Amino acid sequence: MIAQIIIDIPAQQTNRPFDYAIPEALDHLVQPGMRVLVPFGRQGHLRQGFVWQLADTSEFKDKLKPIRKILDLEPVLNQEALDMAAWLAKDTFSFLISCLQTMLPNALRANYQRFFSLKAPLSADSPLIPLLDSPLHGKFPAQLDPKLGQKIKLLEQQGVLTIDYQVSQRLGIKKVLVYRNLLTAAMIQAQLIATRANARQQLLLLNFLHDHLTFTGTWADWQEQLPELSRSTLTSAVKKQWLASQEVESYRRPTSLETTETAHQLTAEQQTALAAINPQIVAQQQQVFLLEGITGSGKTEVYLQALAEALRKGRTALMLVPEIALTPQMVNRVRQRFQKQVAVLHSGLSAGERFDEWRRIERGEAKVVVGARSAVFAPLKNIGVIVIDEEHETSYKQTEMPRYHARDVALYRSSIHHCPVILGSATPSLESRARAQKGRYQLLRLTKRPQAAQLPQVNILDMRQADKVSGKTSLSVNLLTALQQRLAAGEQSILLLNRRGYANFIMCRDCGQVIKCPNCDISLTLHQDIQALKCHYCGHQEPIPQVCPHCHSRQIRSFGVGTQRVEQDLQALLPTARILRMDVDTTSKKGGHARIIKKFGQHQADILLGTQMIAKGLDFPEVTLVGVINADTSLSLPDFRASERTFQLLTQVSGRAGRANKAGEVIVQTYNPDNYAIQLAAKQDYETFYRQEMHLRHLGGYPPYYYTILVSVSHAQEDLTAQKIFQIQRQLLPILSPQAVVLGPVPQMIARINNRYYYQLIIKYKQEPKLFAALQQLTQTMQKESGFQLRIDREPLQFS
DNA sequence: AGCACGCCGACT
DNA sequence: GTCGGCGTGCTC
């Protein structure tokens, strides 16, 4: 037998299977979907590969090398997954190997170790005895004897043992430090006197210990009780022997919720929606629903009851949520409904945690999967319904190979599993809404808020006329006054800084030169906190210069509004306000995002200041004011989706104000008060926006009236890059119909990144039967052209 | 990615 | 003559 194997070659210069001989010892063990180690190249170095297919013969019959080792006793990818990989590779012009790897948890891409657990002790003569490290637990040796492997597999089939996998790098059991008080009440009194009055944190800690002598917990637990406490105070307290610290094993899935939640009473609209969806789950029909519901209209309840219906029918369910909306609040709500049947996949998990969840899904222990983009590949069997919440979110599209859109993958899977798909949003993408218009999707609308909560009062503030706070160009007196009022009333505010297409750069006032990245054609961004200039494309970093590098003038200043700058200004204007800043800088650390949200949710701050990420799916009942500092910066982007993005952002952020019993107010500062996107977002009027925007897309010949494909080439030499893109254009033009439009070739908006030059062209088309094959052909030929990189992006969300 | 093969210029 | 620079192509 011959095994055709997709090999993981780092450079990914090849996209076809390689044939290998199956040694006799592995004869009936090798199956498609298994990972194997094979010798590759002249040196015969071992590489990991996926068995793609089995075959009887090979045209390389005399050159065949044998498979060296199998890494799985059961395939990690079933036939459905392999077929999906083939489809995905073709659909996104990607390499098969990259598709196979994105479908697996990271842990399986690297080395891992295998263990087995026994249900009962083995008999003394069992060949597995040498592998045991405890009576019921054994370890696979690095080089497993194939006969032994066969034996283990047989025992697994008989249910005598189960096989567990662990990642070798993460093999160490996760440990956390737990701090425990050592002081008695009397000792605390003594220390309180002995400690200097300006040692604020230490006094804080002592006072807390006085009232909680037995308090024990991790750093996170302490911080929850004493938000101001720094970690170093705890460590120094250990040194002074006030506290003892101890390493304790922590489990990867600590959360098991005691509380349960049952289904809510449905509104009439929610009932109508479910009455349409549920029969399709029962009938196993591949029907797509577009659930268009204003913020707070209870879309989630519809999802949850649809998931429940799938489970009742003995099927599984998949729910996709944007990464940013995968908050503990959100996850807990699903867990409370479905308890242990839920598996959660998100980027906050370590490789080990993620793998544990993946295994639970694969074994069928978890029947409901909640996760971000890549969870669409979750190894669920017999899917009954797929939900995509906030379906318009751009984060569903992956920006690297394979450039898939989770929505398209979901539609593919629904056709295999014969199940309905629910796309939900308050502001659907025009593509989806247009398909609903044409009847390809069924439109379901939720227009009312259940608890009769009223929509917030939205005021559009014309910044051309408005009084501005003296010395500040970005803050109106109205907004400042409103902030002061909330502060006085003890209520919370959210401030959105729309930073899309807007950054903080440094320019010389004498010669007008902007400081740019030496590797890329882009200005460097000022980061006040680390006192450095940073390139957001290649990561280049340099200190802030004192004089202009071109003319040596001292008149170099920063321009633009950054969150750090606004935070400083606000703090100066509102000295008593507790301001929390949320942007890439403050959330990059693991869990930083969740920590800020938690802090704000517990009302430990008065103002939450941040970029787009504060707009998504957060629910803070105490917030009564939402301010948008610059509504229109995203309007001026050279992107036909600029209005759509602005509308979505403003609609979402406006929905954040006053959701419970308190009335909310929204202040939108803008230089384009008459713009339709801004006007209609203020009214939360999606349908009118949809019609108007569709009209403009029609006039401009943009999606959803046309499909788009971006073809981009890069090379270290600019002239070669330009030549190549024109050559590609000449190749493609003859096979295109007269209806297709080719835009470009042009240099990319940022034409040089990391010392590579980028040129692109965009094809707009309706129906081009020959185009895909030609592009497929192009990926093949370009592999042979060294130094060039080709990128083909179907339906790109960013045209740069 | 590696690594061999091969074509060219510079050197003991 | 021969050593070694790196551009090019292959790996079942």
PDB file of C-alpha atoms in Angstrom, chain A residues 302-559:
ATOM      1  CA  VAL A 302     -33.282  33.044  20.235  1.00  0.00           C
ATOM      2  CA  TYR A 303     -29.852  31.490  19.674  1.00  0.00           C
ATOM      3  CA  LEU A 304     -29.946  29.643  22.975  1.00  0.00           C
ATOM      4  CA  GLN A 305     -33.369  28.180  22.372  1.00  0.00           C
ATOM      5  CA  ALA A 306     -32.373  27.099  18.868  1.00  0.00           C
ATOM      6  CA  LEU A 307     -29.288  25.401  20.328  1.00  0.00           C
ATOM      7  CA  ALA A 308     -31.543  23.706  22.877  1.00  0.00           C
ATOM      8  CA  GLU A 309     -33.806  22.456  20.122  1.00  0.00           C
ATOM      9  CA  ALA A 310     -30.846  20.872  18.316  1.00  0.00           C
ATOM     10  CA  LEU A 311     -29.766  19.121  21.527  1.00  0.00           C
ATOM     11  CA  ARG A 312     -33.301  17.865  22.120  1.00  0.00           C
ATOM     12  CA  LYS A 313     -33.179  16.257  18.702  1.00  0.00           C
ATOM     13  CA  GLY A 314     -29.961  14.489  19.637  1.00  0.00           C
ATOM     14  CA  ARG A 315     -27.750  16.720  17.523  1.00  0.00           C
ATOM     15  CA  THR A 316     -24.921  19.111  18.341  1.00  0.00           C
ATOM     16  CA  ALA A 317     -24.675  22.881  17.941  1.00  0.00           C
ATOM     17  CA  LEU A 318     -22.067  25.464  17.052  1.00  0.00           C
ATOM     18  CA  MET A 319     -22.157  29.118  18.026  1.00  0.00           C
ATOM     19  CA  LEU A 320     -19.615  31.611  16.732  1.00  0.00           C
ATOM     20  CA  VAL A 321     -19.035  34.906  18.486  1.00  0.00           C
ATOM     21  CA  PRO A 322     -16.433  37.596  17.744  1.00  0.00           C
ATOM     22  CA  GLU A 323     -13.347  37.113  19.882  1.00  0.00           C
ATOM     23  CA  ILE A 324     -13.929  40.440  21.581  1.00  0.00           C
ATOM     24  CA  ALA A 325     -17.447  39.435  22.644  1.00  0.00           C
ATOM     25  CA  LEU A 326     -16.337  36.151  24.225  1.00  0.00           C
ATOM     26  CA  THR A 327     -16.583  37.670  27.670  1.00  0.00           C
ATOM     27  CA  PRO A 328     -17.115  35.702  30.885  1.00  0.00           C
ATOM     28  CA  GLN A 329     -20.632  37.198  30.996  1.00  0.00           C
ATOM     29  CA  MET A 330     -21.416  35.740  27.579  1.00  0.00           C
ATOM     30  CA  VAL A 331     -19.836  32.352  28.202  1.00  0.00           C
ATOM     31  CA  ASN A 332     -21.469  31.982  31.605  1.00  0.00           C
ATOM     32  CA  ARG A 333     -24.851  32.548  30.133  1.00  0.00           C
ATOM     33  CA  VAL A 334     -24.391  29.612  27.755  1.00  0.00           C
ATOM     34  CA  ARG A 335     -22.829  27.467  30.481  1.00  0.00           C
ATOM     35  CA  GLN A 336     -25.716  28.140  32.809  1.00  0.00           C
ATOM     36  CA  ARG A 337     -28.092  26.913  30.143  1.00  0.00           C
ATOM     37  CA  PHE A 338     -26.231  23.813  28.992  1.00  0.00           C
ATOM     38  CA  GLN A 339     -23.734  23.108  31.812  1.00  0.00           C
ATOM     39  CA  LYS A 340     -21.079  20.524  31.041  1.00  0.00           C
ATOM     40  CA  GLN A 341     -22.197  20.022  27.477  1.00  0.00           C
ATOM     41  CA  VAL A 342     -20.519  23.319  26.541  1.00  0.00           C
ATOM     42  CA  ALA A 343     -16.999  23.628  25.197  1.00  0.00           C
ATOM     43  CA  VAL A 344     -15.487  27.080  24.777  1.00  0.00           C
ATOM     44  CA  LEU A 345     -12.714  27.858  22.302  1.00  0.00           C
ATOM     45  CA  HIS A 346     -11.042  31.252  22.378  1.00  0.00           C
ATOM     46  CA  SER A 347      -7.597  32.760  22.122  1.00  0.00           C
ATOM     47  CA  GLY A 348      -7.318  33.314  25.845  1.00  0.00           C
ATOM     48  CA  LEU A 349      -6.845  29.579  26.376  1.00  0.00           C
ATOM     49  CA  SER A 350      -3.382  28.095  26.579  1.00  0.00           C
ATOM     50  CA  ALA A 351      -2.525  25.481  23.982  1.00  0.00           C
ATOM     51  CA  GLY A 352      -3.202  22.790  26.547  1.00  0.00           C
ATOM     52  CA  GLU A 353      -6.561  24.174  27.614  1.00  0.00           C
ATOM     53  CA  ARG A 354      -7.630  24.553  24.041  1.00  0.00           C
ATOM     54  CA  PHE A 355      -6.651  21.027  23.253  1.00  0.00           C
ATOM     55  CA  ASP A 356      -8.551  19.703  26.265  1.00  0.00           C
ATOM     56  CA  GLU A 357     -11.681  21.394  24.981  1.00  0.00           C
ATOM     57  CA  TRP A 358     -11.045  20.113  21.467  1.00  0.00           C
ATOM     58  CA  ARG A 359     -10.782  16.543  22.778  1.00  0.00           C
ATOM     59  CA  ARG A 360     -14.040  16.895  24.697  1.00  0.00           C
ATOM     60  CA  ILE A 361     -15.732  17.939  21.468  1.00  0.00           C
ATOM     61  CA  GLU A 362     -14.108  15.188  19.447  1.00  0.00           C
ATOM     62  CA  ARG A 363     -15.137  12.531  21.937  1.00  0.00           C
ATOM     63  CA  GLY A 364     -18.690  13.807  21.874  1.00  0.00           C
ATOM     64  CA  GLU A 365     -18.632  14.889  25.534  1.00  0.00           C
ATOM     65  CA  ALA A 366     -19.287  18.492  24.575  1.00  0.00           C
ATOM     66  CA  LYS A 367     -22.274  19.015  22.348  1.00  0.00           C
ATOM     67  CA  VAL A 368     -22.396  22.793  22.244  1.00  0.00           C
ATOM     68  CA  VAL A 369     -19.348  24.697  21.054  1.00  0.00           C
ATOM     69  CA  VAL A 370     -18.975  28.417  21.618  1.00  0.00           C
ATOM     70  CA  GLY A 371     -15.983  30.094  20.100  1.00  0.00           C
ATOM     71  CA  ALA A 372     -14.377  32.666  17.867  1.00  0.00           C
ATOM     72  CA  ARG A 373     -13.487  32.355  14.184  1.00  0.00           C
ATOM     73  CA  SER A 374     -11.478  29.136  14.171  1.00  0.00           C
ATOM     74  CA  ALA A 375     -14.108  27.325  16.251  1.00  0.00           C
ATOM     75  CA  VAL A 376     -15.983  26.916  12.978  1.00  0.00           C
ATOM     76  CA  PHE A 377     -13.686  23.903  12.449  1.00  0.00           C
ATOM     77  CA  ALA A 378     -14.647  22.293  15.776  1.00  0.00           C
ATOM     78  CA  PRO A 379     -14.766  18.490  15.357  1.00  0.00           C
ATOM     79  CA  LEU A 380     -18.481  18.232  16.038  1.00  0.00           C
ATOM     80  CA  LYS A 381     -20.429  15.396  14.532  1.00  0.00           C
ATOM     81  CA  ASN A 382     -24.045  15.610  13.485  1.00  0.00           C
ATOM     82  CA  ILE A 383     -24.439  19.379  13.764  1.00  0.00           C
ATOM     83  CA  GLY A 384     -28.055  20.474  14.220  1.00  0.00           C
ATOM     84  CA  VAL A 385     -27.677  24.255  14.011  1.00  0.00           C
ATOM     85  CA  ILE A 386     -24.937  26.843  13.498  1.00  0.00           C
ATOM     86  CA  VAL A 387     -25.219  30.361  14.915  1.00  0.00           C
ATOM     87  CA  ILE A 388     -23.018  33.283  13.897  1.00  0.00           C
ATOM     88  CA  ASP A 389     -23.539  36.237  16.179  1.00  0.00           C
ATOM     89  CA  GLU A 390     -22.572  39.735  14.986  1.00  0.00           C
ATOM     90  CA  GLU A 391     -22.209  38.254  11.527  1.00  0.00           C
ATOM     91  CA  HIS A 392     -21.006  41.578  10.069  1.00  0.00           C
ATOM     92  CA  GLU A 393     -17.838  41.538  12.202  1.00  0.00           C
ATOM     93  CA  THR A 394     -14.679  41.702  10.111  1.00  0.00           C
ATOM     94  CA  SER A 395     -12.812  39.502  12.570  1.00  0.00           C
ATOM     95  CA  TYR A 396     -14.573  36.488  11.058  1.00  0.00           C
ATOM     96  CA  LYS A 397     -12.261  36.810   8.103  1.00  0.00           C
ATOM     97  CA  GLN A 398      -8.760  35.524   8.654  1.00  0.00           C
ATOM     98  CA  THR A 399      -6.076  37.842   7.338  1.00  0.00           C
ATOM     99  CA  GLU A 400      -3.478  35.113   6.837  1.00  0.00           C
ATOM    100  CA  MET A 401      -3.429  31.921   4.860  1.00  0.00           C
ATOM    101  CA  PRO A 402      -5.918  30.414   4.590  1.00  0.00           C
ATOM    102  CA  ARG A 403      -7.919  33.633   4.129  1.00  0.00           C
ATOM    103  CA  TYR A 404     -11.254  32.096   4.975  1.00  0.00           C
ATOM    104  CA  HIS A 405     -14.411  33.757   6.197  1.00  0.00           C
ATOM    105  CA  ALA A 406     -15.988  31.809   9.057  1.00  0.00           C
ATOM    106  CA  ARG A 407     -19.406  32.554   7.577  1.00  0.00           C
ATOM    107  CA  ASP A 408     -18.518  30.758   4.343  1.00  0.00           C
ATOM    108  CA  VAL A 409     -17.085  27.783   6.211  1.00  0.00           C
ATOM    109  CA  ALA A 410     -20.252  27.635   8.314  1.00  0.00           C
ATOM    110  CA  LEU A 411     -22.358  27.583   5.163  1.00  0.00           C
ATOM    111  CA  TYR A 412     -20.205  24.791   3.761  1.00  0.00           C
ATOM    112  CA  ARG A 413     -20.558  22.726   6.927  1.00  0.00           C
ATOM    113  CA  SER A 414     -24.295  23.301   7.044  1.00  0.00           C
ATOM    114  CA  SER A 415     -24.570  21.828   3.560  1.00  0.00           C
ATOM    115  CA  ILE A 416     -22.726  18.706   4.745  1.00  0.00           C
ATOM    116  CA  HIS A 417     -24.676  18.384   7.995  1.00  0.00           C
ATOM    117  CA  HIS A 418     -28.012  19.480   6.548  1.00  0.00           C
ATOM    118  CA  CYS A 419     -28.702  22.036   9.215  1.00  0.00           C
ATOM    119  CA  PRO A 420     -29.900  25.624   9.401  1.00  0.00           C
ATOM    120  CA  VAL A 421     -27.565  28.576   9.956  1.00  0.00           C
ATOM    121  CA  ILE A 422     -28.584  31.650  11.926  1.00  0.00           C
ATOM    122  CA  LEU A 423     -26.721  34.851  11.071  1.00  0.00           C
ATOM    123  CA  GLY A 424     -27.475  37.470  13.691  1.00  0.00           C
ATOM    124  CA  SER A 425     -26.709  41.168  13.859  1.00  0.00           C
ATOM    125  CA  ALA A 426     -28.168  44.563  14.630  1.00  0.00           C
ATOM    126  CA  THR A 427     -26.327  45.838  11.577  1.00  0.00           C
ATOM    127  CA  PRO A 428     -25.981  42.967   9.071  1.00  0.00           C
ATOM    128  CA  SER A 429     -23.334  43.127   6.393  1.00  0.00           C
ATOM    129  CA  LEU A 430     -24.796  44.406   3.162  1.00  0.00           C
ATOM    130  CA  GLU A 431     -23.845  41.112   1.518  1.00  0.00           C
ATOM    131  CA  SER A 432     -26.015  39.094   3.888  1.00  0.00           C
ATOM    132  CA  ARG A 433     -28.857  41.569   3.958  1.00  0.00           C
ATOM    133  CA  ALA A 434     -28.954  41.635   0.170  1.00  0.00           C
ATOM    134  CA  ARG A 435     -29.147  37.854   0.042  1.00  0.00           C
ATOM    135  CA  ALA A 436     -32.111  38.014   2.387  1.00  0.00           C
ATOM    136  CA  GLN A 437     -33.673  40.518   0.019  1.00  0.00           C
ATOM    137  CA  LYS A 438     -33.272  38.099  -2.840  1.00  0.00           C
ATOM    138  CA  GLY A 439     -34.818  35.308  -0.800  1.00  0.00           C
ATOM    139  CA  ARG A 440     -31.682  33.212  -0.553  1.00  0.00           C
ATOM    140  CA  TYR A 441     -31.714  33.792   3.200  1.00  0.00           C
ATOM    141  CA  GLN A 442     -34.871  34.049   5.256  1.00  0.00           C
ATOM    142  CA  LEU A 443     -35.091  37.414   7.016  1.00  0.00           C
ATOM    143  CA  LEU A 444     -36.285  37.445  10.635  1.00  0.00           C
ATOM    144  CA  ARG A 445     -36.548  40.751  12.454  1.00  0.00           C
ATOM    145  CA  LEU A 446     -36.589  41.734  16.114  1.00  0.00           C
ATOM    146  CA  THR A 447     -37.627  45.367  16.352  1.00  0.00           C
ATOM    147  CA  LYS A 448     -38.570  45.725  20.025  1.00  0.00           C
ATOM    148  CA  ARG A 449     -36.649  45.633  23.278  1.00  0.00           C
ATOM    149  CA  PRO A 450     -38.219  43.125  25.713  1.00  0.00           C
ATOM    150  CA  GLN A 451     -38.174  45.074  28.987  1.00  0.00           C
ATOM    151  CA  ALA A 452     -39.611  48.116  27.264  1.00  0.00           C
ATOM    152  CA  ALA A 453     -36.188  49.695  27.705  1.00  0.00           C
ATOM    153  CA  GLN A 454     -36.134  52.794  25.617  1.00  0.00           C
ATOM    154  CA  LEU A 455     -33.530  53.688  23.062  1.00  0.00           C
ATOM    155  CA  PRO A 456     -31.075  56.307  24.235  1.00  0.00           C
ATOM    156  CA  GLN A 457     -31.326  59.969  23.325  1.00  0.00           C
ATOM    157  CA  VAL A 458     -28.698  60.579  20.640  1.00  0.00           C
ATOM    158  CA  ASN A 459     -27.326  64.086  20.089  1.00  0.00           C
ATOM    159  CA  ILE A 460     -25.219  64.796  17.064  1.00  0.00           C
ATOM    160  CA  LEU A 461     -22.844  67.605  17.860  1.00  0.00           C
ATOM    161  CA  ASP A 462     -21.523  69.689  14.986  1.00  0.00           C
ATOM    162  CA  MET A 463     -17.876  70.224  15.840  1.00  0.00           C
ATOM    163  CA  ARG A 464     -17.550  73.034  13.294  1.00  0.00           C
ATOM    164  CA  GLN A 465     -19.862  75.145  15.418  1.00  0.00           C
ATOM    165  CA  ALA A 466     -19.504  73.694  18.903  1.00  0.00           C
ATOM    166  CA  ASP A 467     -17.630  75.434  21.697  1.00  0.00           C
ATOM    167  CA  LYS A 468     -14.486  73.530  22.401  1.00  0.00           C
ATOM    168  CA  VAL A 469     -12.748  73.181  25.700  1.00  0.00           C
ATOM    169  CA  SER A 470      -9.998  75.771  25.607  1.00  0.00           C
ATOM    170  CA  GLY A 471      -6.734  74.493  24.258  1.00  0.00           C
ATOM    171  CA  LYS A 472      -8.289  71.217  23.112  1.00  0.00           C
ATOM    172  CA  THR A 473      -9.427  70.653  19.587  1.00  0.00           C
ATOM    173  CA  SER A 474     -11.034  67.310  20.212  1.00  0.00           C
ATOM    174  CA  LEU A 475     -13.336  67.913  23.153  1.00  0.00           C
ATOM    175  CA  SER A 476     -16.508  70.007  23.139  1.00  0.00           C
ATOM    176  CA  VAL A 477     -17.828  71.864  26.163  1.00  0.00           C
ATOM    177  CA  ASN A 478     -21.097  69.916  25.835  1.00  0.00           C
ATOM    178  CA  LEU A 479     -19.384  66.568  26.185  1.00  0.00           C
ATOM    179  CA  LEU A 480     -17.226  67.745  29.076  1.00  0.00           C
ATOM    180  CA  THR A 481     -20.289  69.110  30.903  1.00  0.00           C
ATOM    181  CA  ALA A 482     -22.142  65.854  30.356  1.00  0.00           C
ATOM    182  CA  LEU A 483     -19.179  63.927  31.742  1.00  0.00           C
ATOM    183  CA  GLN A 484     -19.068  66.189  34.793  1.00  0.00           C
ATOM    184  CA  GLN A 485     -22.776  65.610  35.410  1.00  0.00           C
ATOM    185  CA  ARG A 486     -22.396  61.818  35.392  1.00  0.00           C
ATOM    186  CA  LEU A 487     -19.380  62.072  37.634  1.00  0.00           C
ATOM    187  CA  ALA A 488     -21.362  64.133  40.147  1.00  0.00           C
ATOM    188  CA  ALA A 489     -24.279  61.688  39.995  1.00  0.00           C
ATOM    189  CA  GLY A 490     -22.002  58.679  40.464  1.00  0.00           C
ATOM    190  CA  GLU A 491     -22.887  57.259  37.069  1.00  0.00           C
ATOM    191  CA  GLN A 492     -20.529  55.807  34.475  1.00  0.00           C
ATOM    192  CA  SER A 493     -19.581  57.002  31.000  1.00  0.00           C
ATOM    193  CA  ILE A 494     -18.024  55.421  27.951  1.00  0.00           C
ATOM    194  CA  LEU A 495     -15.889  57.463  25.559  1.00  0.00           C
ATOM    195  CA  LEU A 496     -15.130  56.143  22.112  1.00  0.00           C
ATOM    196  CA  LEU A 497     -12.124  57.340  20.195  1.00  0.00           C
ATOM    197  CA  ASN A 498     -12.573  56.260  16.617  1.00  0.00           C
ATOM    198  CA  ARG A 499      -9.005  55.693  15.661  1.00  0.00           C
ATOM    199  CA  ARG A 500      -9.500  53.910  12.375  1.00  0.00           C
ATOM    200  CA  GLY A 501      -7.329  55.658   9.855  1.00  0.00           C
ATOM    201  CA  TYR A 502      -6.069  57.978  12.525  1.00  0.00           C
ATOM    202  CA  ALA A 503      -2.854  57.777  14.419  1.00  0.00           C
ATOM    203  CA  ASN A 504      -0.450  59.754  16.423  1.00  0.00           C
ATOM    204  CA  PHE A 505       2.571  60.742  14.373  1.00  0.00           C
ATOM    205  CA  ILE A 506       5.470  63.197  14.687  1.00  0.00           C
ATOM    206  CA  MET A 507       6.065  66.028  12.258  1.00  0.00           C
ATOM    207  CA  CYS A 508       8.627  68.814  12.039  1.00  0.00           C
ATOM    208  CA  ARG A 509       6.995  72.240  11.976  1.00  0.00           C
ATOM    209  CA  ASP A 510       9.889  73.778  10.113  1.00  0.00           C
ATOM    210  CA  CYS A 511      10.514  71.383   7.248  1.00  0.00           C
ATOM    211  CA  GLY A 512       7.188  69.520   7.333  1.00  0.00           C
ATOM    212  CA  GLN A 513       8.880  66.110   7.381  1.00  0.00           C
ATOM    213  CA  VAL A 514       7.029  63.275   9.072  1.00  0.00           C
ATOM    214  CA  ILE A 515       9.170  60.685  10.825  1.00  0.00           C
ATOM    215  CA  LYS A 516       8.815  57.436   8.935  1.00  0.00           C
ATOM    216  CA  CYS A 517       9.778  53.814   9.362  1.00  0.00           C
ATOM    217  CA  PRO A 518      13.094  52.956   7.710  1.00  0.00           C
ATOM    218  CA  ASN A 519      11.661  49.652   6.433  1.00  0.00           C
ATOM    219  CA  CYS A 520       8.120  50.612   5.490  1.00  0.00           C
ATOM    220  CA  ASP A 521       6.417  53.507   3.746  1.00  0.00           C
ATOM    221  CA  ILE A 522       4.452  54.557   6.772  1.00  0.00           C
ATOM    222  CA  SER A 523       4.818  57.132   9.500  1.00  0.00           C
ATOM    223  CA  LEU A 524       5.838  55.942  12.924  1.00  0.00           C
ATOM    224  CA  THR A 525       3.271  56.063  15.707  1.00  0.00           C
ATOM    225  CA  LEU A 526       3.990  57.785  18.990  1.00  0.00           C
ATOM    226  CA  HIS A 527       3.705  55.661  22.141  1.00  0.00           C
ATOM    227  CA  GLN A 528       3.893  57.984  25.085  1.00  0.00           C
ATOM    228  CA  ASP A 529       3.986  55.236  27.730  1.00  0.00           C
ATOM    229  CA  ILE A 530       7.151  53.598  26.439  1.00  0.00           C
ATOM    230  CA  GLN A 531       8.561  56.915  25.157  1.00  0.00           C
ATOM    231  CA  ALA A 532       9.189  55.502  21.712  1.00  0.00           C
ATOM    232  CA  LEU A 533       8.097  55.598  18.100  1.00  0.00           C
ATOM    233  CA  LYS A 534       6.764  52.347  16.745  1.00  0.00           C
ATOM    234  CA  CYS A 535       5.955  51.006  13.290  1.00  0.00           C
ATOM    235  CA  HIS A 536       2.643  49.183  13.379  1.00  0.00           C
ATOM    236  CA  TYR A 537       3.550  47.094  10.355  1.00  0.00           C
ATOM    237  CA  CYS A 538       7.018  45.684  10.957  1.00  0.00           C
ATOM    238  CA  GLY A 539       7.413  46.396  14.667  1.00  0.00           C
ATOM    239  CA  HIS A 540      10.434  48.695  14.222  1.00  0.00           C
ATOM    240  CA  GLN A 541      10.965  50.861  17.290  1.00  0.00           C
ATOM    241  CA  GLU A 542      13.130  53.907  17.953  1.00  0.00           C
ATOM    242  CA  PRO A 543      13.430  56.584  20.643  1.00  0.00           C
ATOM    243  CA  ILE A 544      11.610  59.889  20.214  1.00  0.00           C
ATOM    244  CA  PRO A 545      14.102  62.286  18.623  1.00  0.00           C
ATOM    245  CA  GLN A 546      14.771  65.645  20.245  1.00  0.00           C
ATOM    246  CA  VAL A 547      15.536  67.400  16.971  1.00  0.00           C
ATOM    247  CA  CYS A 548      14.262  66.849  13.456  1.00  0.00           C
ATOM    248  CA  PRO A 549      16.505  64.278  11.740  1.00  0.00           C
ATOM    249  CA  HIS A 550      16.178  66.175   8.424  1.00  0.00           C
ATOM    250  CA  CYS A 551      16.681  69.856   9.309  1.00  0.00           C
ATOM    251  CA  HIS A 552      17.772  69.594  12.961  1.00  0.00           C
ATOM    252  CA  SER A 553      15.036  71.954  14.069  1.00  0.00           C
ATOM    253  CA  ARG A 554      13.712  71.621  17.584  1.00  0.00           C
ATOM    254  CA  GLN A 555      10.172  72.311  16.395  1.00  0.00           C
ATOM    255  CA  ILE A 556       9.055  68.690  16.204  1.00  0.00           C
ATOM    256  CA  ARG A 557       5.585  68.003  17.548  1.00  0.00           C
ATOM    257  CA  SER A 558       3.119  65.173  17.680  1.00  0.00           C
ATOM    258  CA  PHE A 559      -0.114  65.349  15.729  1.00  0.00           C
TER     259      PHE A 559
END
